[in-house]
């Protein structure tokens, strides 16, 4: 009996500890990640340079915060099983790098995998979760992206729960980013585990393509947007649907980049840049749509002649409306607000301009363009957007 109570007293604190760090991502995390542009060609100089650029370019001023080292940083495990970085790529070690990133007022993210190896074939965390969590905490890491390659028949819920518990036990608040590509519907179970979860396989810089690699596919921007129906109710403050790291600046047209960025903002997706820094990523008014504290993911209200109309309810009764031209030809928009009552049945919001007038602000031209008493008219280039904010008057 005594043994039983001893056992219970050991187990209960651990169960009580079993939670994620709350309130680390009340709005979608914003940052930059090495993978989309640099793949495995990473080193500490690149990461320090990225931190410098984030500050110098003004990205930090508009809210970008996390510098995330993706796959291929690992050197191996020592005789006790502790992970260490590749000493050629990271001769000063990750702790020193974290110190540098912190000195710029930014935060450092790192990457691992729930399986025995990462997607790039480096050491994974399976069987070393608590050790790895302690190591990251000791290094001063602030964000962990946790992948799903080489997991055999592991149960996703338990694998991610184990790492969540390990992080919590290690004691340093670390954002936990699940990357199992939506295979196990993490939106149904991960809000207690992580702060964001990928909903798709990997993004690739094209507007609407599928790149078939035989065993898996990479996806263009719009393919990811449509990949999952009916999951917007699962996203919100501290638990976000993650539409993947952005490809803005990585080869699409300017219109397509603008659309990509706008729709990521509308969908309240984490904004993790995957390019070299460009001005398009620092539009404050567009980012404000993404960072709105209601944290509601947009929905597609209508499609008319290949022009999609997306709507996102915002704080204080404001709305963001995005007209998106899917076609390859130019489209003319003529949208009469009073004939369009926009209803969000899930979050119980309604935009009815007959009940009140809204000021209309074009967020890319940064101009007030009248109010909702007047029709919105304009030309929309192929794959481009008109993104407006309706401000209640
Ligand atoms: C997976 C992830 C990517 C990237 C690579 C690294 O494919 O989905 O985002 O982290 O692994 O190997």
Tab-separated table of C-alpha atoms and ligand atoms in Angstrom:
chain	number	residue	atom	x	y	z
A	1	UNK	CA	0.000	0.000	0.000
A	2	UNK	CA	2.807	2.372	0.941
A	3	UNK	CA	4.486	1.629	-2.379
A	4	UNK	CA	1.220	2.419	-4.135
A	5	UNK	CA	1.032	5.878	-2.536
A	6	UNK	CA	4.662	6.544	-3.344
A	7	UNK	CA	3.957	5.607	-6.953
A	8	UNK	CA	0.844	7.792	-7.094
A	9	UNK	CA	2.696	10.718	-5.547
A	10	UNK	CA	5.327	10.362	-8.259
A	11	UNK	CA	2.831	10.075	-11.102
A	12	UNK	CA	0.390	12.841	-10.095
A	13	UNK	CA	2.814	15.780	-10.325
A	14	UNK	CA	3.809	14.568	-13.779
A	15	UNK	CA	0.177	14.418	-14.862
A	16	UNK	CA	-0.357	17.894	-13.481
A	17	UNK	CA	2.676	19.016	-15.431
A	18	UNK	CA	1.239	17.577	-18.594
A	19	UNK	CA	0.267	20.722	-20.424
A	20	UNK	CA	1.598	23.106	-23.000
A	21	UNK	CA	2.951	26.529	-22.110
A	22	UNK	CA	-0.107	28.726	-22.467
A	23	UNK	CA	-0.384	32.124	-24.128
A	24	UNK	CA	2.845	32.047	-26.127
A	25	UNK	CA	1.074	32.604	-29.450
A	26	UNK	CA	-2.039	34.685	-28.856
A	27	UNK	CA	-1.674	35.967	-32.412
A	28	UNK	CA	-0.124	33.883	-35.234
A	29	UNK	CA	3.670	33.571	-34.759
A	30	UNK	CA	5.754	35.666	-37.160
A	31	UNK	CA	9.290	34.834	-38.157
A	32	UNK	CA	11.676	33.447	-40.740
A	33	UNK	CA	12.796	29.882	-41.412
A	34	UNK	CA	15.855	28.594	-43.272
A	35	UNK	CA	14.247	25.726	-45.185
A	36	UNK	CA	12.444	27.147	-48.233
A	37	UNK	CA	15.441	29.036	-49.534
A	38	UNK	CA	18.520	27.451	-47.979
A	39	UNK	CA	17.557	23.810	-47.338
A	40	UNK	CA	20.565	22.088	-45.763
A	41	UNK	CA	22.995	24.858	-46.705
A	42	UNK	CA	22.884	26.563	-43.347
A	43	UNK	CA	25.422	27.752	-40.816
A	44	UNK	CA	25.714	30.149	-37.908
A	45	UNK	CA	26.865	33.026	-40.107
A	46	UNK	CA	23.697	32.761	-42.192
A	47	UNK	CA	21.525	32.710	-39.079
A	48	UNK	CA	23.275	35.712	-37.549
A	49	UNK	CA	22.922	37.521	-40.869
A	50	UNK	CA	19.221	36.724	-40.961
A	51	UNK	CA	18.809	38.166	-37.462
A	52	UNK	CA	20.645	41.312	-38.567
A	53	UNK	CA	18.482	41.563	-41.692
A	54	UNK	CA	15.277	41.111	-39.735
A	55	UNK	CA	16.171	44.153	-37.685
A	56	UNK	CA	17.656	46.273	-40.513
A	57	UNK	CA	14.819	45.617	-42.980
A	58	UNK	CA	12.124	46.719	-40.551
A	59	UNK	CA	10.642	43.219	-40.288
A	60	UNK	CA	11.236	43.221	-36.545
A	61	UNK	CA	9.423	46.565	-36.210
A	62	UNK	CA	6.292	45.141	-37.834
A	63	UNK	CA	6.238	42.059	-35.603
A	64	UNK	CA	8.532	39.339	-37.007
A	65	UNK	CA	10.309	37.721	-34.116
A	66	UNK	CA	11.427	34.118	-34.624
A	67	UNK	CA	14.584	33.094	-36.464
A	68	UNK	CA	14.058	29.389	-37.035
A	69	UNK	CA	16.785	26.898	-37.910
A	70	UNK	CA	15.132	24.066	-39.833
A	71	UNK	CA	16.591	20.637	-40.600
A	72	UNK	CA	20.292	19.764	-41.056
A	73	UNK	CA	21.823	21.578	-38.054
A	74	UNK	CA	22.470	18.359	-36.115
A	75	UNK	CA	25.896	16.777	-35.736
A	76	UNK	CA	24.880	13.670	-33.797
A	77	UNK	CA	24.540	12.397	-30.241
A	78	UNK	CA	27.308	12.085	-27.668
A	79	UNK	CA	27.993	8.953	-25.623
A	80	UNK	CA	25.256	9.947	-23.162
A	81	UNK	CA	22.751	10.537	-25.918
A	82	UNK	CA	22.755	14.329	-25.887
A	83	UNK	CA	22.318	15.965	-29.275
A	84	UNK	CA	25.009	18.344	-30.526
A	85	UNK	CA	25.164	20.603	-33.588
A	86	UNK	CA	27.317	20.051	-36.662
A	87	UNK	CA	30.564	21.696	-35.605
A	88	UNK	CA	31.465	22.828	-39.122
A	89	UNK	CA	28.154	24.618	-39.624
A	90	UNK	CA	27.830	25.848	-36.034
A	91	UNK	CA	31.357	26.090	-34.575
A	92	UNK	CA	30.259	28.407	-31.758
A	93	UNK	CA	27.324	26.202	-30.792
A	94	UNK	CA	23.627	26.923	-30.568
A	95	UNK	CA	23.732	28.545	-27.138
A	96	UNK	CA	26.023	31.304	-28.426
A	97	UNK	CA	23.797	31.717	-31.470
A	98	UNK	CA	20.700	32.018	-29.269
A	99	UNK	CA	22.569	34.658	-27.277
A	100	UNK	CA	23.241	36.607	-30.481
A	101	UNK	CA	19.640	36.350	-31.675
A	102	UNK	CA	18.358	37.418	-28.244
A	103	UNK	CA	20.743	40.370	-28.210
A	104	UNK	CA	18.875	41.642	-31.291
A	105	UNK	CA	15.571	41.413	-29.434
A	106	UNK	CA	14.565	38.325	-31.437
A	107	UNK	CA	13.913	34.676	-30.576
A	108	UNK	CA	15.473	31.460	-31.789
A	109	UNK	CA	13.670	28.432	-33.171
A	110	UNK	CA	15.030	24.978	-33.830
A	111	UNK	CA	13.841	21.820	-35.567
A	112	UNK	CA	13.580	18.162	-34.706
A	113	UNK	CA	11.512	15.144	-35.600
A	114	UNK	CA	9.360	12.689	-33.668
A	115	UNK	CA	10.985	9.772	-35.484
A	116	UNK	CA	14.454	8.252	-35.182
A	117	UNK	CA	15.668	10.435	-38.054
A	118	UNK	CA	14.598	13.791	-39.460
A	119	UNK	CA	13.309	14.179	-43.012
A	120	UNK	CA	16.846	15.086	-44.062
A	121	UNK	CA	18.283	11.967	-42.384
A	122	UNK	CA	19.746	13.644	-39.279
A	123	UNK	CA	19.200	12.410	-35.712
A	124	UNK	CA	15.557	12.570	-34.618
A	125	UNK	CA	14.239	12.868	-31.073
A	126	UNK	CA	12.546	9.488	-30.711
A	127	UNK	CA	13.543	8.035	-27.335
A	128	UNK	CA	15.458	11.225	-26.489
A	129	UNK	CA	12.545	13.624	-26.050
A	130	UNK	CA	13.272	14.683	-22.467
A	131	UNK	CA	16.997	14.952	-23.126
A	132	UNK	CA	16.407	17.061	-26.232
A	133	UNK	CA	13.890	19.317	-24.506
A	134	UNK	CA	16.396	19.911	-21.704
A	135	UNK	CA	19.120	20.648	-24.238
A	136	UNK	CA	16.960	23.178	-26.126
A	137	UNK	CA	15.953	24.852	-22.853
A	138	UNK	CA	19.586	25.018	-21.804
A	139	UNK	CA	20.576	26.556	-25.147
A	140	UNK	CA	17.890	29.240	-24.789
A	141	UNK	CA	15.678	28.042	-27.646
A	142	UNK	CA	12.225	29.662	-27.862
A	143	UNK	CA	10.440	27.678	-30.597
A	144	UNK	CA	10.496	24.059	-31.704
A	145	UNK	CA	9.270	22.799	-35.064
A	146	UNK	CA	8.715	19.067	-34.707
A	147	UNK	CA	8.503	17.001	-37.885
A	148	UNK	CA	6.987	13.610	-38.673
A	149	UNK	CA	9.416	11.685	-40.909
A	150	UNK	CA	10.620	8.177	-40.011
A	151	UNK	CA	7.981	7.687	-37.350
A	152	UNK	CA	7.022	4.132	-38.448
A	153	UNK	CA	3.769	3.314	-36.688
A	154	UNK	CA	4.063	5.898	-33.900
A	155	UNK	CA	0.801	7.362	-32.682
A	156	UNK	CA	0.872	11.076	-33.532
A	157	UNK	CA	-1.184	12.200	-30.542
A	158	UNK	CA	1.116	10.433	-28.086
A	159	UNK	CA	4.353	11.275	-29.865
A	160	UNK	CA	3.523	14.991	-29.827
A	161	UNK	CA	2.169	14.765	-26.280
A	162	UNK	CA	5.454	13.224	-25.133
A	163	UNK	CA	7.445	16.109	-26.572
A	164	UNK	CA	4.997	18.655	-25.180
A	165	UNK	CA	5.415	17.139	-21.715
A	166	UNK	CA	9.182	17.043	-22.120
A	167	UNK	CA	9.246	20.735	-23.058
A	168	UNK	CA	7.044	21.634	-20.124
A	169	UNK	CA	9.156	19.608	-17.738
A	170	UNK	CA	12.319	21.275	-19.024
A	171	UNK	CA	10.741	24.499	-17.815
A	172	UNK	CA	11.563	27.028	-20.566
A	173	UNK	CA	8.524	28.450	-22.405
A	174	UNK	CA	8.952	27.169	-25.956
A	175	UNK	CA	6.420	27.499	-28.762
A	176	UNK	CA	5.599	24.034	-30.034
A	177	UNK	CA	4.993	23.786	-33.785
A	178	UNK	CA	3.621	20.440	-34.985
A	179	UNK	CA	4.612	19.410	-38.487
A	180	UNK	CA	2.793	16.212	-39.344
A	181	UNK	CA	1.256	17.703	-42.491
A	182	UNK	CA	-2.344	17.198	-41.410
A	183	UNK	CA	-2.139	13.413	-41.832
A	184	UNK	CA	-3.716	12.759	-38.440
A	185	UNK	CA	-6.044	15.770	-38.373
A	186	UNK	CA	-4.143	17.629	-35.634
A	187	UNK	CA	-6.769	20.405	-35.606
A	188	UNK	CA	-9.001	17.892	-33.804
A	189	UNK	CA	-6.584	17.116	-30.958
A	190	UNK	CA	-3.546	19.393	-30.923
A	191	UNK	CA	-4.835	22.597	-29.334
A	192	UNK	CA	-3.856	21.214	-25.928
A	193	UNK	CA	-0.485	20.134	-27.252
A	194	UNK	CA	0.965	22.811	-29.486
A	195	UNK	CA	0.578	26.386	-30.611
A	196	UNK	CA	0.385	25.659	-34.355
A	197	UNK	CA	0.111	22.662	-36.631
A	198	UNK	CA	0.807	22.222	-40.305
A	199	UNK	CA	-2.269	21.335	-42.322
A	200	UNK	CA	-0.496	20.277	-45.526
A	201	UNK	CA	2.542	18.732	-47.129
A	202	UNK	CA	5.333	21.082	-48.147
A	203	UNK	CA	4.711	24.290	-50.012
A	204	UNK	CA	6.506	25.074	-53.281
A	205	UNK	CA	6.781	28.442	-55.040
A	206	UNK	CA	3.993	28.210	-57.602
A	207	UNK	CA	0.496	29.586	-57.532
A	208	UNK	CA	-1.569	26.528	-58.260
A	209	UNK	CA	0.541	23.458	-59.009
A	210	UNK	CA	1.215	20.043	-57.576
A	211	UNK	CA	4.813	18.816	-57.789
A	212	UNK	CA	4.666	15.057	-57.716
A	213	UNK	CA	7.755	13.408	-56.173
A	214	UNK	CA	6.212	9.898	-56.405
A	215	UNK	CA	6.116	9.163	-52.655
A	216	UNK	CA	4.842	12.637	-51.758
A	217	UNK	CA	3.836	15.919	-53.379
A	218	UNK	CA	4.704	19.553	-52.813
A	219	UNK	CA	1.932	22.048	-53.214
A	220	UNK	CA	1.370	25.468	-54.710
A	221	UNK	CA	-0.148	28.246	-52.652
A	222	UNK	CA	-3.777	27.871	-53.725
A	223	UNK	CA	-3.639	24.072	-53.416
A	224	UNK	CA	-2.819	24.503	-49.739
A	225	UNK	CA	-5.553	27.083	-49.277
A	226	UNK	CA	-8.135	24.553	-50.489
A	227	UNK	CA	-6.580	21.423	-49.036
A	228	UNK	CA	-8.780	21.218	-45.947
A	229	UNK	CA	-12.419	22.089	-45.764
A	230	UNK	CA	-14.169	22.878	-42.542
A	231	UNK	CA	-11.212	23.397	-40.239
A	232	UNK	CA	-11.407	27.132	-39.582
A	233	UNK	CA	-13.327	26.635	-36.349
A	234	UNK	CA	-10.311	24.824	-34.880
A	235	UNK	CA	-7.911	27.736	-35.308
A	236	UNK	CA	-7.599	30.662	-32.925
A	237	UNK	CA	-5.424	32.358	-30.304
A	238	UNK	CA	-2.648	30.022	-29.129
A	239	UNK	CA	-3.690	27.186	-31.506
A	240	UNK	CA	-3.305	27.983	-35.195
A	241	UNK	CA	-3.818	26.153	-38.472
A	242	UNK	CA	-0.408	26.540	-40.135
A	243	UNK	CA	-0.534	26.858	-43.947
A	244	UNK	CA	3.281	26.448	-44.108
A	245	UNK	CA	6.241	28.800	-44.429
A	246	UNK	CA	5.782	31.410	-47.102
A	247	UNK	CA	7.268	31.399	-50.592
A	248	UNK	CA	6.856	35.146	-51.092
A	249	UNK	CA	9.924	36.360	-52.974
A	250	UNK	CA	10.874	32.905	-54.213
A	251	UNK	CA	9.918	33.090	-57.875
A	252	UNK	CA	6.211	33.756	-58.331
A	253	UNK	CA	4.935	36.944	-59.980
A	254	UNK	CA	4.459	40.056	-57.889
A	255	UNK	CA	0.665	39.606	-58.095
A	256	UNK	CA	0.959	36.005	-56.925
A	257	UNK	CA	3.243	36.993	-54.066
A	258	UNK	CA	0.769	39.674	-53.021
A	259	UNK	CA	-2.067	37.159	-53.131
A	260	UNK	CA	-0.059	34.554	-51.220
A	261	UNK	CA	0.763	37.022	-48.467
A	262	UNK	CA	-2.768	38.457	-48.348
A	263	UNK	CA	-4.436	35.090	-48.095
A	264	UNK	CA	-2.023	33.900	-45.375
A	265	UNK	CA	-3.028	37.036	-43.470
A	266	UNK	CA	-6.718	36.398	-44.095
A	267	UNK	CA	-6.384	32.783	-42.936
A	268	UNK	CA	-4.680	33.857	-39.708
A	269	UNK	CA	-1.819	31.540	-40.635
A	270	UNK	CA	1.545	31.874	-38.917
A	271	UNK	CA	3.638	34.241	-41.032
A	272	UNK	CA	6.974	32.512	-41.349
A	273	UNK	CA	8.967	34.000	-44.195
A	274	UNK	CA	10.925	31.499	-46.278
A	275	UNK	CA	12.817	33.900	-48.522
A	276	UNK	CA	15.281	36.710	-48.405
A	277	UNK	CA	13.719	39.849	-47.048
A	278	UNK	CA	11.419	41.905	-49.255
A	279	UNK	CA	9.268	44.909	-48.744
A	280	UNK	CA	6.051	43.034	-49.449
A	281	UNK	CA	6.418	41.273	-46.125
A	282	UNK	CA	6.317	44.467	-44.100
A	283	UNK	CA	2.993	46.042	-44.977
A	284	UNK	CA	1.729	46.957	-41.503
A	285	UNK	CA	-1.936	47.224	-42.386
A	286	UNK	CA	-1.972	43.807	-44.063
A	287	UNK	CA	-0.125	42.265	-41.131
A	288	UNK	CA	-2.702	43.827	-38.791
A	289	UNK	CA	-5.309	41.609	-40.492
A	290	UNK	CA	-3.192	38.566	-39.662
A	291	UNK	CA	-2.443	39.686	-36.106
A	292	UNK	CA	-5.999	40.735	-35.236
A	293	UNK	CA	-6.593	39.534	-31.700
A	294	UNK	CA	-9.950	37.875	-32.443
A	295	UNK	CA	-7.832	35.328	-34.311
A	296	UNK	CA	-10.591	34.285	-36.714
A	297	UNK	CA	-9.605	32.480	-39.911
A	298	UNK	CA	-11.221	33.867	-43.077
A	299	UNK	CA	-13.761	31.969	-45.145
A	300	UNK	CA	-14.608	32.057	-48.814
A	301	UNK	CA	-17.864	33.932	-48.982
A	302	UNK	CA	-18.445	33.624	-52.715
A	303	UNK	CA	-16.899	32.955	-56.144
A	304	UNK	CA	-18.051	35.008	-59.125
A	305	UNK	CA	-16.558	34.514	-62.560
A	306	UNK	CA	-13.292	33.145	-61.091
A	307	UNK	CA	-13.056	35.958	-58.562
A	308	UNK	CA	-13.136	34.647	-55.022
A	309	UNK	CA	-14.375	36.819	-52.196
A	310	UNK	CA	-12.868	36.014	-48.814
A	311	UNK	CA	-14.092	37.528	-45.535
A	312	UNK	CA	-12.412	37.777	-42.131
A	313	UNK	CA	-14.179	39.241	-39.087
A	314	UNK	CA	-11.944	41.561	-37.062
A	315	UNK	CA	-11.982	43.227	-33.674
A	316	UNK	CA	-14.566	45.998	-32.996
A	317	UNK	CA	-16.853	44.895	-35.822
A	318	UNK	CA	-14.358	45.604	-38.626
A	319	UNK	CA	-13.975	43.175	-41.550
A	320	UNK	CA	-11.236	42.313	-44.017
A	321	UNK	CA	-12.480	41.446	-47.491
A	322	UNK	CA	-10.180	40.006	-50.124
A	323	UNK	CA	-11.097	39.788	-53.826
A	324	UNK	CA	-8.833	37.201	-55.430
A	325	UNK	CA	-8.577	36.649	-59.166
A	326	UNK	CA	-7.908	32.958	-59.886
A	327	UNK	CA	-8.140	33.445	-63.627
A	328	UNK	CA	-5.305	34.052	-66.050
A	329	UNK	CA	-7.064	37.080	-67.505
A	330	UNK	CA	-7.807	40.494	-65.975
A	331	UNK	CA	-11.170	40.785	-64.229
A	332	UNK	CA	-13.316	43.806	-63.543
A	333	UNK	CA	-14.834	44.025	-60.090
A	334	UNK	CA	-18.091	45.689	-59.286
A	335	UNK	CA	-19.239	44.855	-55.801
A	336	UNK	CA	-22.294	46.417	-54.245
A	337	UNK	CA	-21.961	46.128	-50.464
A	338	UNK	CA	-25.638	46.638	-49.757
A	339	UNK	CA	-26.631	43.612	-51.822
A	340	UNK	CA	-24.190	41.344	-50.030
A	341	UNK	CA	-24.810	40.375	-46.450
A	342	UNK	CA	-21.821	38.352	-45.281
A	343	UNK	CA	-22.615	35.833	-42.559
A	344	UNK	CA	-20.103	33.861	-40.543
A	345	UNK	CA	-22.246	31.128	-39.005
A	346	UNK	CA	-19.360	29.538	-37.093
A	347	UNK	CA	-18.144	32.620	-35.255
A	348	UNK	CA	-21.574	34.327	-35.295
A	349	UNK	CA	-20.578	37.514	-37.098
A	350	UNK	CA	-22.489	39.429	-39.716
A	351	UNK	CA	-21.540	42.183	-42.127
A	352	UNK	CA	-24.670	44.040	-43.122
A	353	UNK	CA	-23.979	47.445	-44.607
A	354	UNK	CA	-27.665	48.276	-44.600
A	355	UNK	CA	-27.476	48.375	-40.798
A	356	UNK	CA	-24.448	50.697	-40.707
A	357	UNK	CA	-21.881	52.280	-42.982
A	358	UNK	CA	-18.202	51.293	-43.056
A	359	UNK	CA	-15.228	53.237	-44.290
A	360	UNK	CA	-13.347	51.255	-46.983
A	361	UNK	CA	-9.549	51.208	-46.876
A	362	UNK	CA	-7.451	49.598	-49.625
A	363	UNK	CA	-4.628	47.913	-47.719
A	364	UNK	CA	-2.123	47.516	-50.575
A	365	UNK	CA	-2.449	51.041	-51.971
A	366	UNK	CA	-2.853	52.324	-48.380
A	367	UNK	CA	-5.687	54.639	-49.428
A	368	UNK	CA	-9.210	55.292	-48.166
A	369	UNK	CA	-11.486	54.583	-51.094
A	370	UNK	CA	-14.844	55.789	-49.800
A	371	UNK	CA	-17.465	53.896	-47.884
A	372	UNK	CA	-19.834	50.998	-48.266
A	373	UNK	CA	-22.620	53.188	-49.625
A	374	UNK	CA	-20.727	53.185	-52.884
A	375	UNK	CA	-19.935	50.096	-55.007
A	376	UNK	CA	-16.372	48.835	-54.941
A	377	UNK	CA	-15.040	48.858	-58.483
A	378	UNK	CA	-11.635	48.029	-59.899
A	379	UNK	CA	-9.501	45.945	-62.197
A	380	UNK	CA	-7.862	42.845	-60.916
A	381	UNK	CA	-4.766	41.467	-62.630
A	382	UNK	CA	-4.391	37.723	-63.018
A	383	UNK	CA	-3.720	35.993	-59.671
A	384	UNK	CA	-3.837	39.332	-57.860
A	385	UNK	CA	-5.939	40.624	-54.992
A	386	UNK	CA	-7.759	43.692	-53.838
A	387	UNK	CA	-7.652	43.624	-50.070
A	388	UNK	CA	-9.789	46.067	-48.120
A	389	UNK	CA	-10.537	46.734	-44.498
A	390	UNK	CA	-14.032	47.849	-43.605
A	391	UNK	CA	-13.931	50.153	-40.618
A	392	UNK	CA	-17.161	50.654	-38.739
A	393	UNK	CA	-18.249	54.296	-38.666
B	1	LIG	C1	9.632	18.271	-43.976
B	1	LIG	C2	8.917	19.523	-43.499
B	1	LIG	C3	9.574	20.743	-44.130
B	1	LIG	C4	11.042	20.779	-43.757
B	1	LIG	C5	11.729	19.495	-44.160
B	1	LIG	C6	13.153	19.381	-43.608
B	1	LIG	O1	9.462	18.063	-45.336
B	1	LIG	O2	7.550	19.473	-43.822
B	1	LIG	O3	8.912	21.925	-43.733
B	1	LIG	O4	11.151	20.984	-42.356
B	1	LIG	O5	11.026	18.361	-43.668
B	1	LIG	O6	13.777	18.182	-43.903
